[in-house]
Amino acid sequence: MFATNKSKIQVNVYAFLASFCIISCGGGGGGGSNESSSTSMMSNSSSSSSSSSSTSSSSISLCTTGVLTSLNAIDSSNVISGSTHSPFEKHIKYGGLLIVALPDNTETFLVDVTDTYRDILGGDSGYTSSCVDSLITQFDTNKKVVQRLWTDWGPKPAEGGLEGNTILNFEAFGDNYETTDFIKELQESEAGQPQINEVIEHILHTITVKGLSRVFPTKWDQSSTNSDIYLSMQEAINKGYYDISSYEDVKASDPTGHQGLIQQEFAYMAILTAWGLKPQVWPDSETEWTLSTTNDIQTKLPLFWKLYEQTVKDFLIPPKFSDLQTRFN
């Protein structure tokens, strides 16, 4: 999104980010939503239910319900420092996702971003969805999926790398990991809603582009004009709910990157709205996105609502807005 409170830096650097992603991401991987994996961040509970039952109240979810798995709490003890992932100097590995931070990022921000990702997986309640296991597996296989952090006051993304860091370091990092874009730690004056929006948006970019496209490779295939996510987006565009005119400059320079960009932005907007968080997290979307409530998605975008019920609902859990305020205010 490029409306009010959307950082304009993304417009200027998207060509780099898109090309970097195309080079380092590769095609969608295999693996269905019923795969499972283990991780050091998870532990199984004796509480369970039938692994063949659906998690969706409408019984159309492609995820199944299995053993209740708890999610370990996050604090500063989870932070690992060092130059292993240069130019990033501290990181947390959680739920299959490697979250890396630059020297200027605060440790608190790294912990809070990770905690928000934990909430989306299930938070204190844990999870029973088989699709969480599949997401963790897809994040943690082959090239590792990484969420990068940077700051509003330190080195900024620029073509060829990060200002103040060597191009060789940055390209070497990209050779070994898969990324989408950055989460920016904002100035204290922009705490609250702008910071919450920045975090939720870019975590969902990583989850949808690098996760859902592998857990549900036909439904979330951003390279296909026949996929459910593409057709859902087109429905929103055709009905006038999603205005993509602000992305025309990217389309002119990178048509392939443009197709991925408008789908990842749509996925963020639609999931945020279906979660019921849009008015609090992104209140000023203006004409770019004109839907506001869960009911809007259900009644006005039936194609996406079906995709949401099949692949997102009861799998990716909306964080509590009060928790987000506590972390990012």
Coordinates of C-alpha atoms in Angstrom, one line a residue:
M1 CA 0.0 0.0 0.0
F2 CA 1.2 3.5 -0.7
A3 CA -1.4 5.6 1.0
T4 CA -1.0 7.8 4.1
N5 CA 1.4 6.3 6.7
K6 CA 2.9 4.0 4.0
S7 CA 6.7 4.6 3.9
K8 CA 7.6 6.1 0.5
I9 CA 11.0 4.4 0.6
Q10 CA 9.3 1.2 -0.6
V11 CA 8.4 3.0 -3.9
N12 CA 12.0 4.0 -4.4
V13 CA 13.6 0.7 -3.6
Y14 CA 11.0 -1.8 -4.8
A15 CA 12.9 -2.4 -8.0
F16 CA 15.9 -3.5 -6.0
L17 CA 13.8 -5.5 -3.5
A18 CA 11.8 -7.2 -6.3
S19 CA 14.8 -8.1 -8.3
F20 CA 16.6 -9.3 -5.2
C21 CA 13.6 -11.4 -4.3
I22 CA 13.4 -12.9 -7.8
I23 CA 17.0 -13.8 -7.8
S24 CA 17.0 -15.3 -4.3
C25 CA 13.5 -16.7 -4.0
G26 CA 13.2 -19.1 -6.9
G27 CA 9.9 -20.9 -7.7
G28 CA 7.3 -22.1 -5.3
G29 CA 8.2 -25.3 -3.4
G30 CA 6.2 -28.4 -2.9
G31 CA 4.6 -29.8 0.2
G32 CA 1.0 -29.9 1.1
S33 CA -0.9 -28.5 4.0
N34 CA -0.9 -31.9 5.9
E35 CA 2.8 -32.1 6.3
S36 CA 4.2 -31.8 9.8
S37 CA 7.5 -30.9 11.3
S38 CA 9.2 -30.4 14.7
T39 CA 10.9 -27.3 15.9
S40 CA 12.9 -26.3 19.0
M41 CA 10.4 -23.5 19.6
M42 CA 7.4 -25.8 19.9
S43 CA 6.3 -28.5 22.4
N44 CA 3.4 -31.0 22.2
S45 CA 0.7 -31.1 24.7
S46 CA -1.3 -34.1 25.6
S47 CA -4.5 -32.3 24.7
S48 CA -5.6 -33.3 21.2
S49 CA -8.5 -33.8 18.8
S50 CA -9.1 -35.8 15.6
S51 CA -6.4 -35.1 13.1
S52 CA -8.9 -35.6 10.2
S53 CA -11.4 -33.0 11.4
S54 CA -11.6 -29.5 9.8
T55 CA -10.6 -26.4 11.7
S56 CA -13.0 -24.2 9.8
S57 CA -16.5 -23.7 11.1
S58 CA -17.8 -24.1 7.6
S59 CA -15.9 -27.4 7.2
I60 CA -14.1 -26.3 4.1
S61 CA -10.6 -25.6 5.5
L62 CA -7.8 -27.4 3.9
C63 CA -6.0 -27.6 7.3
T64 CA -6.7 -30.4 9.7
T65 CA -6.9 -30.3 13.5
G66 CA -4.3 -32.3 15.4
V67 CA -2.4 -32.3 18.7
L68 CA -2.4 -29.0 20.6
T69 CA 1.1 -27.6 20.3
S70 CA 2.3 -24.9 22.7
L71 CA 4.5 -22.0 21.6
N72 CA 7.4 -21.1 23.8
A73 CA 7.4 -17.5 25.1
I74 CA 9.8 -15.0 23.6
D75 CA 12.2 -12.7 25.5
S76 CA 15.7 -11.2 25.3
S77 CA 17.3 -14.5 26.1
N78 CA 16.2 -15.7 22.6
V79 CA 18.4 -13.0 20.9
I80 CA 21.6 -14.3 19.4
S81 CA 24.3 -11.8 18.6
G82 CA 27.2 -12.1 16.1
S83 CA 28.2 -11.6 12.5
T84 CA 26.9 -15.0 11.2
H85 CA 24.3 -13.2 9.1
S86 CA 26.3 -10.2 8.1
P87 CA 25.4 -7.3 7.6
F88 CA 22.8 -8.2 10.2
E89 CA 24.3 -8.6 13.7
K90 CA 21.5 -10.1 15.8
H91 CA 18.7 -12.5 15.2
I92 CA 16.0 -14.8 16.6
K93 CA 15.1 -18.1 15.0
Y94 CA 11.4 -19.0 15.8
G95 CA 8.8 -21.1 14.2
G96 CA 11.0 -21.8 11.1
L97 CA 11.5 -18.1 10.5
L98 CA 14.9 -16.4 10.9
I99 CA 14.4 -12.8 11.9
V100 CA 17.5 -10.7 11.5
A101 CA 18.3 -7.1 12.7
L102 CA 20.9 -4.5 11.9
P103 CA 23.2 -3.1 14.5
D104 CA 21.0 0.0 14.8
N105 CA 17.8 -2.0 15.6
T106 CA 17.0 -2.2 19.3
E107 CA 16.8 -5.7 20.9
T108 CA 13.4 -4.8 22.1
F109 CA 12.1 -4.3 18.6
L110 CA 13.5 -7.6 17.5
V111 CA 11.8 -9.4 20.4
D112 CA 8.5 -7.6 19.8
V113 CA 8.4 -8.5 16.1
T114 CA 9.1 -12.1 16.9
D115 CA 6.4 -12.1 19.5
T116 CA 3.9 -10.7 16.9
Y117 CA 4.8 -13.6 14.6
R118 CA 4.3 -16.0 17.5
D119 CA 0.8 -14.5 18.0
I120 CA -0.1 -15.1 14.4
L121 CA 0.9 -18.8 14.8
G122 CA -1.4 -19.1 17.9
G123 CA 0.3 -17.2 20.7
D124 CA -0.3 -18.2 24.3
S125 CA -3.1 -20.6 23.2
G126 CA -0.8 -22.6 21.0
Y127 CA -2.1 -24.2 17.8
T128 CA -3.8 -27.3 16.5
S129 CA -3.7 -26.6 12.8
S130 CA -1.7 -28.9 10.6
C131 CA -1.0 -25.8 8.4
V132 CA 1.2 -24.2 11.1
D133 CA 3.5 -27.3 10.9
S134 CA 3.5 -27.0 7.2
L135 CA 4.4 -23.3 7.3
I136 CA 7.3 -24.0 9.7
T137 CA 8.5 -26.8 7.4
Q138 CA 8.4 -24.6 4.3
F139 CA 10.2 -21.7 6.1
D140 CA 12.9 -24.0 7.3
T141 CA 13.8 -26.1 4.3
N142 CA 16.2 -25.5 1.4
K143 CA 17.0 -21.8 1.4
K144 CA 15.9 -20.5 4.8
V145 CA 13.2 -17.8 4.8
V146 CA 14.3 -14.6 6.5
Q147 CA 12.5 -11.5 7.8
R148 CA 14.8 -8.5 7.7
L149 CA 14.6 -5.5 10.1
W150 CA 16.1 -2.1 9.6
T151 CA 15.6 1.3 11.2
D152 CA 14.3 4.8 10.3
W153 CA 17.5 6.4 11.4
G154 CA 20.3 3.9 10.4
P155 CA 21.4 2.5 7.0
K156 CA 18.6 2.3 4.5
P157 CA 17.9 -0.2 1.7
A158 CA 19.4 0.9 -1.5
E159 CA 20.1 -0.7 -4.9
G160 CA 23.0 -3.0 -4.5
G161 CA 22.8 -3.5 -0.8
L162 CA 22.5 -1.5 2.4
E163 CA 24.2 1.9 2.6
G164 CA 27.2 1.5 4.8
N165 CA 27.5 -2.2 4.2
T166 CA 29.3 -3.9 1.4
I167 CA 27.5 -5.2 -1.7
L168 CA 29.4 -8.5 -1.4
N169 CA 28.1 -9.0 2.1
F170 CA 24.5 -8.3 1.1
E171 CA 24.6 -10.4 -2.0
A172 CA 26.2 -13.3 0.0
F173 CA 23.3 -13.1 2.4
G174 CA 20.8 -13.2 -0.4
D175 CA 22.5 -16.3 -1.9
N176 CA 21.8 -18.3 1.2
Y177 CA 18.3 -17.1 2.3
E178 CA 15.0 -16.1 0.9
T179 CA 13.5 -12.7 1.6
T180 CA 10.6 -10.4 0.7
D181 CA 11.0 -6.9 2.2
F182 CA 12.1 -5.2 5.4
I183 CA 10.3 -4.2 8.6
K184 CA 11.3 -0.7 9.6
E185 CA 11.8 0.3 13.2
L186 CA 10.3 3.8 13.3
Q187 CA 11.2 6.8 15.3
E188 CA 9.5 7.1 18.7
S189 CA 7.4 9.9 17.3
E190 CA 5.8 7.3 15.0
A191 CA 5.1 4.8 17.7
G192 CA 1.6 3.3 17.8
Q193 CA -0.5 2.8 14.7
P194 CA 2.2 3.5 12.1
Q195 CA 4.6 1.1 13.7
I196 CA 1.9 -1.6 14.2
N197 CA 0.9 -1.3 10.5
E198 CA 4.6 -1.5 9.4
V199 CA 5.1 -4.7 11.4
I200 CA 1.8 -6.5 10.5
E201 CA 2.0 -5.6 6.8
H202 CA 5.5 -7.0 6.3
I203 CA 5.2 -10.1 8.4
L204 CA 2.1 -10.9 6.3
H205 CA 4.1 -10.3 3.1
T206 CA 6.6 -12.9 4.3
I207 CA 4.0 -15.4 5.3
T208 CA 1.9 -15.1 2.2
V209 CA 4.7 -14.9 -0.4
K210 CA 7.1 -17.4 1.1
G211 CA 4.8 -19.5 3.2
L212 CA 1.3 -19.8 1.7
S213 CA 2.6 -20.1 -1.8
R214 CA 4.3 -23.3 -0.7
V215 CA 1.7 -24.7 1.8
F216 CA -1.0 -24.1 -0.9
P217 CA 1.0 -24.0 -4.1
T218 CA -1.9 -23.8 -6.6
K219 CA -4.2 -21.5 -4.6
W220 CA -1.5 -19.0 -3.6
D221 CA 0.7 -19.1 -6.7
Q222 CA 1.5 -15.5 -7.5
S223 CA 3.0 -16.4 -10.8
S224 CA -0.2 -17.8 -12.2
T225 CA -3.2 -15.8 -13.5
N226 CA -5.4 -18.9 -12.7
S227 CA -4.6 -19.1 -9.0
D228 CA -7.2 -18.3 -6.4
I229 CA -5.2 -15.4 -5.0
Y230 CA -4.8 -13.8 -8.4
L231 CA -8.5 -14.2 -9.3
S232 CA -9.5 -12.9 -5.9
M233 CA -7.4 -9.8 -6.4
Q234 CA -8.9 -9.3 -9.8
E235 CA -12.4 -9.4 -8.3
A236 CA -11.4 -6.6 -5.9
I237 CA -9.9 -4.5 -8.7
N238 CA -12.8 -5.0 -11.0
K239 CA -15.3 -4.1 -8.3
G240 CA -13.4 -0.9 -7.5
Y241 CA -12.3 -1.9 -4.0
Y242 CA -8.6 -2.1 -4.7
D243 CA -6.9 0.7 -6.7
I244 CA -3.5 -0.3 -8.1
S245 CA -2.8 2.9 -9.9
S246 CA 0.0 3.9 -7.4
Y247 CA 2.0 0.8 -8.6
E248 CA 2.2 1.9 -12.3
D249 CA 5.8 3.0 -12.0
V250 CA 6.8 -0.6 -11.0
K251 CA 4.8 -2.1 -13.8
A252 CA 6.7 0.0 -16.3
S253 CA 10.1 -1.1 -15.1
D254 CA 9.4 -4.6 -13.9
P255 CA 6.1 -6.2 -15.2
T256 CA 6.8 -9.6 -13.4
G257 CA 7.7 -7.8 -10.2
H258 CA 4.5 -5.7 -10.5
Q259 CA 2.3 -8.8 -10.6
G260 CA 3.9 -10.1 -7.4
L261 CA 3.7 -6.7 -5.7
I262 CA 0.0 -6.1 -6.3
Q263 CA -0.8 -9.6 -5.1
Q264 CA 1.3 -9.4 -1.9
E265 CA -0.3 -6.0 -1.1
F266 CA -3.8 -7.3 -1.8
A267 CA -3.2 -10.3 0.4
Y268 CA -2.1 -8.1 3.3
M269 CA -5.1 -5.7 2.9
A270 CA -7.6 -8.5 2.5
I271 CA -6.3 -10.6 5.4
L272 CA -6.1 -7.6 7.7
T273 CA -9.7 -6.7 6.9
A274 CA -11.0 -10.3 7.2
W275 CA -9.3 -10.4 10.7
G276 CA -11.3 -7.3 11.7
L277 CA -8.2 -5.2 12.4
K278 CA -8.2 -2.9 9.4
P279 CA -9.9 0.1 11.2
Q280 CA -7.3 0.0 14.0
V281 CA -4.2 -0.9 12.1
W282 CA -4.7 0.9 8.8
P283 CA -7.5 3.5 9.3
D284 CA -6.5 5.9 6.5
S285 CA -6.3 3.6 3.4
E286 CA -8.2 6.2 1.4
T287 CA -9.1 5.1 -2.2
E288 CA -6.4 2.4 -2.4
W289 CA -8.5 0.0 -0.3
T290 CA -12.1 0.8 0.5
L291 CA -13.2 -2.2 2.5
S292 CA -13.2 -2.1 6.3
T293 CA -14.8 -5.0 8.0
T294 CA -14.9 -8.8 8.0
N295 CA -18.5 -8.6 6.7
D296 CA -17.2 -6.5 3.8
I297 CA -14.9 -9.3 2.7
Q298 CA -17.5 -12.0 3.2
T299 CA -20.2 -10.2 1.2
K300 CA -18.3 -8.2 -1.4
L301 CA -15.3 -10.4 -2.2
P302 CA -16.7 -14.0 -2.2
L303 CA -13.7 -15.4 -4.0
F304 CA -11.3 -14.2 -1.4
W305 CA -13.6 -15.1 1.4
K306 CA -13.6 -18.7 0.2
L307 CA -9.8 -18.7 -0.1
Y308 CA -9.6 -17.2 3.4
E309 CA -11.8 -19.9 4.9
Q310 CA -9.9 -22.6 3.1
T311 CA -6.3 -21.5 3.8
V312 CA -6.1 -18.7 6.5
K313 CA -9.0 -18.8 9.0
D314 CA -8.2 -20.8 12.1
F315 CA -4.6 -21.1 10.8
L316 CA -3.2 -17.6 10.9
I317 CA -4.6 -15.9 14.0
P318 CA -5.2 -12.2 14.3
P319 CA -3.0 -10.6 17.1
K320 CA -4.9 -8.8 19.8
F321 CA -4.7 -5.1 19.1
S322 CA -4.2 -4.3 22.7
D323 CA -1.1 -6.5 22.7
L324 CA 0.2 -4.7 19.6
Q325 CA -0.4 -1.4 21.3
T326 CA 1.6 -2.5 24.4
R327 CA 4.5 -3.6 22.2
F328 CA 4.7 -0.7 19.7
N329 CA 3.4 2.3 21.5

